[in-house]
PDB file of C-alpha atoms and ligand atoms in Angstrom:
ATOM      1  CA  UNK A  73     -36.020  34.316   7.825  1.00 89.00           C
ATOM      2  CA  UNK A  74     -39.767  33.064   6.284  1.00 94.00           C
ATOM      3  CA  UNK A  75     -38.678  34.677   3.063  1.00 98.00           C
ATOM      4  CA  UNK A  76     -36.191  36.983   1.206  1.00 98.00           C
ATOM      5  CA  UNK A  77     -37.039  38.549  -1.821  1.00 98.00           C
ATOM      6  CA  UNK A  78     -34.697  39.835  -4.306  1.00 98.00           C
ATOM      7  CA  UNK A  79     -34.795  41.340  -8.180  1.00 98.00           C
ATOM      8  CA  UNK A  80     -33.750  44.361  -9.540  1.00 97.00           C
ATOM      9  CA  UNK A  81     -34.053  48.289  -8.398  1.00 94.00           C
ATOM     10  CA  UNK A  82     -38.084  49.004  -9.106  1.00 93.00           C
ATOM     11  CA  UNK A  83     -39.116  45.274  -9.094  1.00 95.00           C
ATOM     12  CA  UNK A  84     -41.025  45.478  -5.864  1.00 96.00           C
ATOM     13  CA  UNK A  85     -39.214  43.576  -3.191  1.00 97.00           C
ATOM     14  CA  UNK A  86     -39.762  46.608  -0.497  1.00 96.00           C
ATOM     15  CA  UNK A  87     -43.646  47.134  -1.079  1.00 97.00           C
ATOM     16  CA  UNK A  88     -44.499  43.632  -1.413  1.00 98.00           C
ATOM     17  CA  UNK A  89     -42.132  42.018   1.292  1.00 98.00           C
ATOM     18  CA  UNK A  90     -44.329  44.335   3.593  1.00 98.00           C
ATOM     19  CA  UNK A  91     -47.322  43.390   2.380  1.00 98.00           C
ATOM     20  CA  UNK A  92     -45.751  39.919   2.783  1.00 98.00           C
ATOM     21  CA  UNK A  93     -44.852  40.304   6.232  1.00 98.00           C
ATOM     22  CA  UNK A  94     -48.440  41.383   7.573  1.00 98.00           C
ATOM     23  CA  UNK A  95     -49.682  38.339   5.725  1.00 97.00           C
ATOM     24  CA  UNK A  96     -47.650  36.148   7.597  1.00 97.00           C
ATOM     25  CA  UNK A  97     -47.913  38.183  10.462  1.00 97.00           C
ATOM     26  CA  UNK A  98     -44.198  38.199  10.948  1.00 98.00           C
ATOM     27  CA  UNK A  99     -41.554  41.229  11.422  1.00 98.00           C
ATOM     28  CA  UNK A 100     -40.523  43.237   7.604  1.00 98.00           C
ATOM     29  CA  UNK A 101     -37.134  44.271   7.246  1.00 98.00           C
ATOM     30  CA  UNK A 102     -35.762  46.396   4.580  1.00 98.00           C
ATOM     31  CA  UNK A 103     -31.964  46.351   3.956  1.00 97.00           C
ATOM     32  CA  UNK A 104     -31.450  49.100   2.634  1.00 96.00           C
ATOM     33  CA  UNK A 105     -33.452  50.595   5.867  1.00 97.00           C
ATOM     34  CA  UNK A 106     -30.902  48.907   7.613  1.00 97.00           C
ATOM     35  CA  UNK A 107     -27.977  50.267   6.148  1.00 97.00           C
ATOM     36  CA  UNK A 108     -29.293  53.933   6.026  1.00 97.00           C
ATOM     37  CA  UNK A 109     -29.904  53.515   9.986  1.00 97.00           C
ATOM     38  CA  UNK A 110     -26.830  51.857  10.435  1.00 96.00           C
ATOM     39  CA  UNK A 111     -25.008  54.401   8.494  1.00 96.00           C
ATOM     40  CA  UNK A 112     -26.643  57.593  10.091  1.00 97.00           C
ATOM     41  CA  UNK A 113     -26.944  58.802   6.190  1.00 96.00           C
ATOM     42  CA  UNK A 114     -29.342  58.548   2.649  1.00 95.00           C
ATOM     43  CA  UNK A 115     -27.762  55.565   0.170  1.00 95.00           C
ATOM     44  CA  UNK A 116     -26.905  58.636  -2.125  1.00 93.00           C
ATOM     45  CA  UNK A 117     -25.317  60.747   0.524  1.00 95.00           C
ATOM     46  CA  UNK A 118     -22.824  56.957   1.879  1.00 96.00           C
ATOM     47  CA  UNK A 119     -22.670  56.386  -2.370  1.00 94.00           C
ATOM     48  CA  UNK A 120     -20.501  60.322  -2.681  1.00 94.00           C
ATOM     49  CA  UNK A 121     -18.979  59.895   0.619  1.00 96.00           C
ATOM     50  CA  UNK A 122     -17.555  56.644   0.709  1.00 96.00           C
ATOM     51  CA  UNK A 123     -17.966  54.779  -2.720  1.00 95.00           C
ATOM     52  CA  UNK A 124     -20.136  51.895  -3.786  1.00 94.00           C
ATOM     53  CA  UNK A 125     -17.526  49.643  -2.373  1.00 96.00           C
ATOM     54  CA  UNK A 126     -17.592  50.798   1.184  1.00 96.00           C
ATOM     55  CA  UNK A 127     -21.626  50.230   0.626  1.00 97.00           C
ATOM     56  CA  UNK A 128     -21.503  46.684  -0.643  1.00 97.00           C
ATOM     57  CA  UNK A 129     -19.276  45.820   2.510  1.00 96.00           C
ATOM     58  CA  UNK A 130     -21.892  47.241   4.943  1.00 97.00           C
ATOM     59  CA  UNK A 131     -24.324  45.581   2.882  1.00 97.00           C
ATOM     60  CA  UNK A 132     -22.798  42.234   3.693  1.00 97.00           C
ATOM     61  CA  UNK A 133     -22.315  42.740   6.931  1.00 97.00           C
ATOM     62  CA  UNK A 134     -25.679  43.790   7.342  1.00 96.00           C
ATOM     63  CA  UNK A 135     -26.916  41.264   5.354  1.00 97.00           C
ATOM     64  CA  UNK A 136     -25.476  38.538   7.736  1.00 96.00           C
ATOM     65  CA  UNK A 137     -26.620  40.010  10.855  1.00 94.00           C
ATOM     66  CA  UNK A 138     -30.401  39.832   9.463  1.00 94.00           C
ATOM     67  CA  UNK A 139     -30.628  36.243   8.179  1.00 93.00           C
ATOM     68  CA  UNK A 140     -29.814  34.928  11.745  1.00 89.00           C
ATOM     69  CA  UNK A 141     -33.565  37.073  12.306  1.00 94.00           C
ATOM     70  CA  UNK A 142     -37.406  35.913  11.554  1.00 94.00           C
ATOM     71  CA  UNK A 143     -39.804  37.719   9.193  1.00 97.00           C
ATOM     72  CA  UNK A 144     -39.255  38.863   6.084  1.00 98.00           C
ATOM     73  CA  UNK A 145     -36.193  40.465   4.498  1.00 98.00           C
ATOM     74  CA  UNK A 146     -36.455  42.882   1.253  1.00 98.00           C
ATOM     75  CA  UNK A 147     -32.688  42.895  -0.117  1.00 98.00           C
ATOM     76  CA  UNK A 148     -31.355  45.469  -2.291  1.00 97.00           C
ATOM     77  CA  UNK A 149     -30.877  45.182  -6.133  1.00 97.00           C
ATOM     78  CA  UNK A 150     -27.292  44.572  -6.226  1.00 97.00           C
ATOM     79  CA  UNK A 151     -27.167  42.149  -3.056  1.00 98.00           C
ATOM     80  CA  UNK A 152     -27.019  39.057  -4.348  1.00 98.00           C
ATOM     81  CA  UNK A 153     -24.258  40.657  -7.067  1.00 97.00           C
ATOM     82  CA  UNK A 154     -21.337  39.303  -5.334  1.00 94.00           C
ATOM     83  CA  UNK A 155     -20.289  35.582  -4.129  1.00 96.00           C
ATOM     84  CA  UNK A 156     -20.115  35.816  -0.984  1.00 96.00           C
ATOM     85  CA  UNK A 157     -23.519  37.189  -0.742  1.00 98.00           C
ATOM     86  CA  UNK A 158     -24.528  34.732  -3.574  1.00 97.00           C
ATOM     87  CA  UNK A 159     -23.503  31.915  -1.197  1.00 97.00           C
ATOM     88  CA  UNK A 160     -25.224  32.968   1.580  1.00 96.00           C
ATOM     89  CA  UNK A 161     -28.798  32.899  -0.542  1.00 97.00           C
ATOM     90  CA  UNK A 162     -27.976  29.609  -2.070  1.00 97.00           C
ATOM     91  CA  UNK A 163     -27.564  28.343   1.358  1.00 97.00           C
ATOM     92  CA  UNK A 164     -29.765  29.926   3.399  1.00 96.00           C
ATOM     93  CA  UNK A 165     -33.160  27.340   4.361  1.00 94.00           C
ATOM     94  CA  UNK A 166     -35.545  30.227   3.631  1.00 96.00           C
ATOM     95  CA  UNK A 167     -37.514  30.823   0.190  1.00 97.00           C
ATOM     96  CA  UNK A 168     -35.549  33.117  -1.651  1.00 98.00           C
ATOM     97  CA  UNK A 169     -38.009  34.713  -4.096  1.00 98.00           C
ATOM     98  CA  UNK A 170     -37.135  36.900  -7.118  1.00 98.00           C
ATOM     99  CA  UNK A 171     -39.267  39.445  -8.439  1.00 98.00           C
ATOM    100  CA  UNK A 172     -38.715  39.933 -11.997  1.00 98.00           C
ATOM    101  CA  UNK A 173     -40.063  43.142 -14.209  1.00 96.00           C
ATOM    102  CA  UNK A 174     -39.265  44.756 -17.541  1.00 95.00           C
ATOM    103  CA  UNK A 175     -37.008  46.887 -18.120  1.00 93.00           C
ATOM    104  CA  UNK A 176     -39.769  49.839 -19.240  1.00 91.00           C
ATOM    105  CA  UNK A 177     -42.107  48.446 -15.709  1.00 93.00           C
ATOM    106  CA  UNK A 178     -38.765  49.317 -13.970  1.00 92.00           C
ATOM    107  CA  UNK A 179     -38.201  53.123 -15.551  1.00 89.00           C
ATOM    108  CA  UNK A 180     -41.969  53.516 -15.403  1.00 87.00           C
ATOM    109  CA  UNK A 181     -41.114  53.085 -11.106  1.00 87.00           C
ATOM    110  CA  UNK A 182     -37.720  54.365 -10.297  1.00 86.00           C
ATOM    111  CA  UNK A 183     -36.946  56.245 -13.354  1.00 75.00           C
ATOM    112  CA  UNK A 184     -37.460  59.345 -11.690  1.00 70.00           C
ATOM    113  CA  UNK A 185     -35.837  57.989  -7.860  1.00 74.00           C
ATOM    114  CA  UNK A 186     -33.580  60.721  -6.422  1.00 76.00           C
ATOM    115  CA  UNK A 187     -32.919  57.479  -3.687  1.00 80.00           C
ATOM    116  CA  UNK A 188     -31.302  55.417  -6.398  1.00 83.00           C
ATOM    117  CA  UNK A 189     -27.591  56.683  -6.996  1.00 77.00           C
ATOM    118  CA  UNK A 190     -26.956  53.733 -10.148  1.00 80.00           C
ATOM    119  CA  UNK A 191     -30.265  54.556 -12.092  1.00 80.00           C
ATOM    120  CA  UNK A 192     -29.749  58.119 -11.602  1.00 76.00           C
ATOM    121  CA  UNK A 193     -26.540  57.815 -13.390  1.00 76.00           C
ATOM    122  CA  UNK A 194     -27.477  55.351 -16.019  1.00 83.00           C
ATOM    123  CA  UNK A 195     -29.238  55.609 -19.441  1.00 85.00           C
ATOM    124  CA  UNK A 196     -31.941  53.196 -20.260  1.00 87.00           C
ATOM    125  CA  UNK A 197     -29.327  51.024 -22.510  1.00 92.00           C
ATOM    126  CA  UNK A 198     -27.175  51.281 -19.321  1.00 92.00           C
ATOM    127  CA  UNK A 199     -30.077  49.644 -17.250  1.00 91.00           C
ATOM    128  CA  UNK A 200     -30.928  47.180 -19.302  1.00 94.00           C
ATOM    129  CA  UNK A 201     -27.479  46.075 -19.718  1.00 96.00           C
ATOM    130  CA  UNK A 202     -27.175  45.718 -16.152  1.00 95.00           C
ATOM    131  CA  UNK A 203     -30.329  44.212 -15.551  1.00 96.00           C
ATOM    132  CA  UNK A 204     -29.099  41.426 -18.202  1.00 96.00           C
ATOM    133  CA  UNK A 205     -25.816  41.104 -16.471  1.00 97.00           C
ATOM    134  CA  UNK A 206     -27.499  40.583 -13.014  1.00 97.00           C
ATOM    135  CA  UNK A 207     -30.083  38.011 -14.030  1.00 97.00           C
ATOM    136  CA  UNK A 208     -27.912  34.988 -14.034  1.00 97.00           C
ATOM    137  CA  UNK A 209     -26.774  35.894 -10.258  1.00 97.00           C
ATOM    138  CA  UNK A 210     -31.050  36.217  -8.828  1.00 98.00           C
ATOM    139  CA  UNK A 211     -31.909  33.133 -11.105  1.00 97.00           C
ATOM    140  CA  UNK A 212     -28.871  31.245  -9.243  1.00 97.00           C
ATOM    141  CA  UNK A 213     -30.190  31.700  -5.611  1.00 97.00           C
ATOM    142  CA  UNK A 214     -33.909  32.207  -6.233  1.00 98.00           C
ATOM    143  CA  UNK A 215     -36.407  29.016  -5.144  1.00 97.00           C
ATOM    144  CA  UNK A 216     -39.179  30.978  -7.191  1.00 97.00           C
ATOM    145  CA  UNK A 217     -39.530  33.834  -9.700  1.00 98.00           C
ATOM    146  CA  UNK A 218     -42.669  35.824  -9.971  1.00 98.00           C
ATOM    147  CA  UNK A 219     -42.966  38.311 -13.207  1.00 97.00           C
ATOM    148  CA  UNK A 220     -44.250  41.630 -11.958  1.00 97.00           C
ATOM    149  CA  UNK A 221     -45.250  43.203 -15.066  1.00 96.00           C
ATOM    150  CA  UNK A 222     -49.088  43.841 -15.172  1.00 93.00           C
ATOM    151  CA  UNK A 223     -49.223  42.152 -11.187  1.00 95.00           C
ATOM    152  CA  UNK A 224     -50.684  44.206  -8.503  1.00 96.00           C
ATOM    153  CA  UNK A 225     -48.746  43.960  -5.373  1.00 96.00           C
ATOM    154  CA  UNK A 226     -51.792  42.162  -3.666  1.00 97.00           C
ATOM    155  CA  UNK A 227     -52.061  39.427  -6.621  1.00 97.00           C
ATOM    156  CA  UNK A 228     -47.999  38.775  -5.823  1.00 98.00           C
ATOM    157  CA  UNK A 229     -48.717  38.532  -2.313  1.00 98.00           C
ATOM    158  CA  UNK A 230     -51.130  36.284  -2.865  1.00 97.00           C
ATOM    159  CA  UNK A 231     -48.898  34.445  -4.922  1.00 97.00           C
ATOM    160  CA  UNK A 232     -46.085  33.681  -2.655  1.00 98.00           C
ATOM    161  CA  UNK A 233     -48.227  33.032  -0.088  1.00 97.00           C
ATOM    162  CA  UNK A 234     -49.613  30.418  -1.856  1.00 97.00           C
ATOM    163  CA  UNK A 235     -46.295  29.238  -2.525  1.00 97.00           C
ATOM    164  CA  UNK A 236     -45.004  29.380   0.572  1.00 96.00           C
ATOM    165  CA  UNK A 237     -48.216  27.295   2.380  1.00 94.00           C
ATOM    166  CA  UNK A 238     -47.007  24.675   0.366  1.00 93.00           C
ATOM    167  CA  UNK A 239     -43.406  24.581   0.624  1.00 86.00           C
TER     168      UNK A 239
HETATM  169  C1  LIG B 146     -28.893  49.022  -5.566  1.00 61.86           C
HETATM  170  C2  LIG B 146     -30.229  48.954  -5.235  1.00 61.86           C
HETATM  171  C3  LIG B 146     -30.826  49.735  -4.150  1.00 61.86           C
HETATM  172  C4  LIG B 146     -29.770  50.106  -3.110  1.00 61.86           C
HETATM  173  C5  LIG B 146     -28.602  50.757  -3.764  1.00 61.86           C
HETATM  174  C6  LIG B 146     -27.929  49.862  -4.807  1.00 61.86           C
HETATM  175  C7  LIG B 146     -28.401  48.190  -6.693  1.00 61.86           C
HETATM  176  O1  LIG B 146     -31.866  48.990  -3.550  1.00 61.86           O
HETATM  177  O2  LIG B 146     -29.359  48.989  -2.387  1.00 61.86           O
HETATM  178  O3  LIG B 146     -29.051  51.957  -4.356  1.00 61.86           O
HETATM  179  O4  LIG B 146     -27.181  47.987  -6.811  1.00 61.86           O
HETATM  180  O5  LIG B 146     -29.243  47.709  -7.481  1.00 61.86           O
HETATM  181  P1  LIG B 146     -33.344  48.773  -4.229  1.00 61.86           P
HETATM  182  O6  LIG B 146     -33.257  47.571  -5.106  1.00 61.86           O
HETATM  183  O7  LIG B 146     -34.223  48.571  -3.062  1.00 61.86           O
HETATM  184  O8  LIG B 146     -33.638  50.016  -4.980  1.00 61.86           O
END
């Protein structure tokens, strides 16, 4: 891979990691693409049918079969939530980049998501609790972190491009 990014639900990593990819002029992948393909279903619809754990073991799976791949791969917001998958960022040679945003930038973008089974469930005290709890798990893997707040998704582009010419 020339890049993974990560961060929470909302933070970006699907929007910019294709406007990342046609930078570099290199294949985007979206996990989460991957597993709804892979799975035939929605995230909701494999979430009621077969349970979050059933999803984060696809995820993994999946997960493995893309980093062998080139381009850039947009993760899901609980990826890197597990240690397997938390040693597979920390030892992977590509620039693992985290996209951080507030908790109200977050609501303000997926508050509303019918595609997002935990926020749907979740009050905001909920999500910000998680978002806290998952911090320490991105910051652990992540080579750079980029605050989205106020950002538009060309000025981050720019940004890890930057970062990446250099690195
Ligand atoms: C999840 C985030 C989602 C998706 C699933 C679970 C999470 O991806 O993988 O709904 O645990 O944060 P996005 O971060 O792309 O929304």
């Amino acid at each position: 891979m020339d890049a993974i990014l990560i961060g929470f639900m909302g933070s970006g990593k699907t929007t910019i990691g294709r406007m990342l990819a046609k930078t570099l002029l290199v294949p985007h992948t979206d996990l989460d693409q991957e597993i709804v393909e892979n799975a035939g279903q929605t995230i909701p619809e494999f979430f009621s049918n077969y349970g979050e754990k059933k999803f984060r073991e696809l995820e993994h799976q999946i997960l493995l079969n893309q980093l062998k791949k080139n381009g850039v791969l947009s993760t899901g917001g609980g990826t890197p939530i597990s240690m397997q998958n938390l040693e597979i960022l920390q030892a992977t040679k590509a620039p693992v980049i985290l996209l951080e945003a507030s908790t109200n930038t977050i609501l303000e973008r997926v508050g509303k998501s019918k595609e997002r089974p935990l926020v749907n469930q979740m009050s905001v005290e909920q999500l910000a609790e998680l978002q806290f709890k998952r911090m320490p798990f991105y910051q652990k893997c992540a080579n750079l972190c980029i605050n989205t707040d106020n950002h538009s998704p060309l000025e981050i582009t720019e940004q890890i491009y930057k970062y990446l010419s250099v690195n």
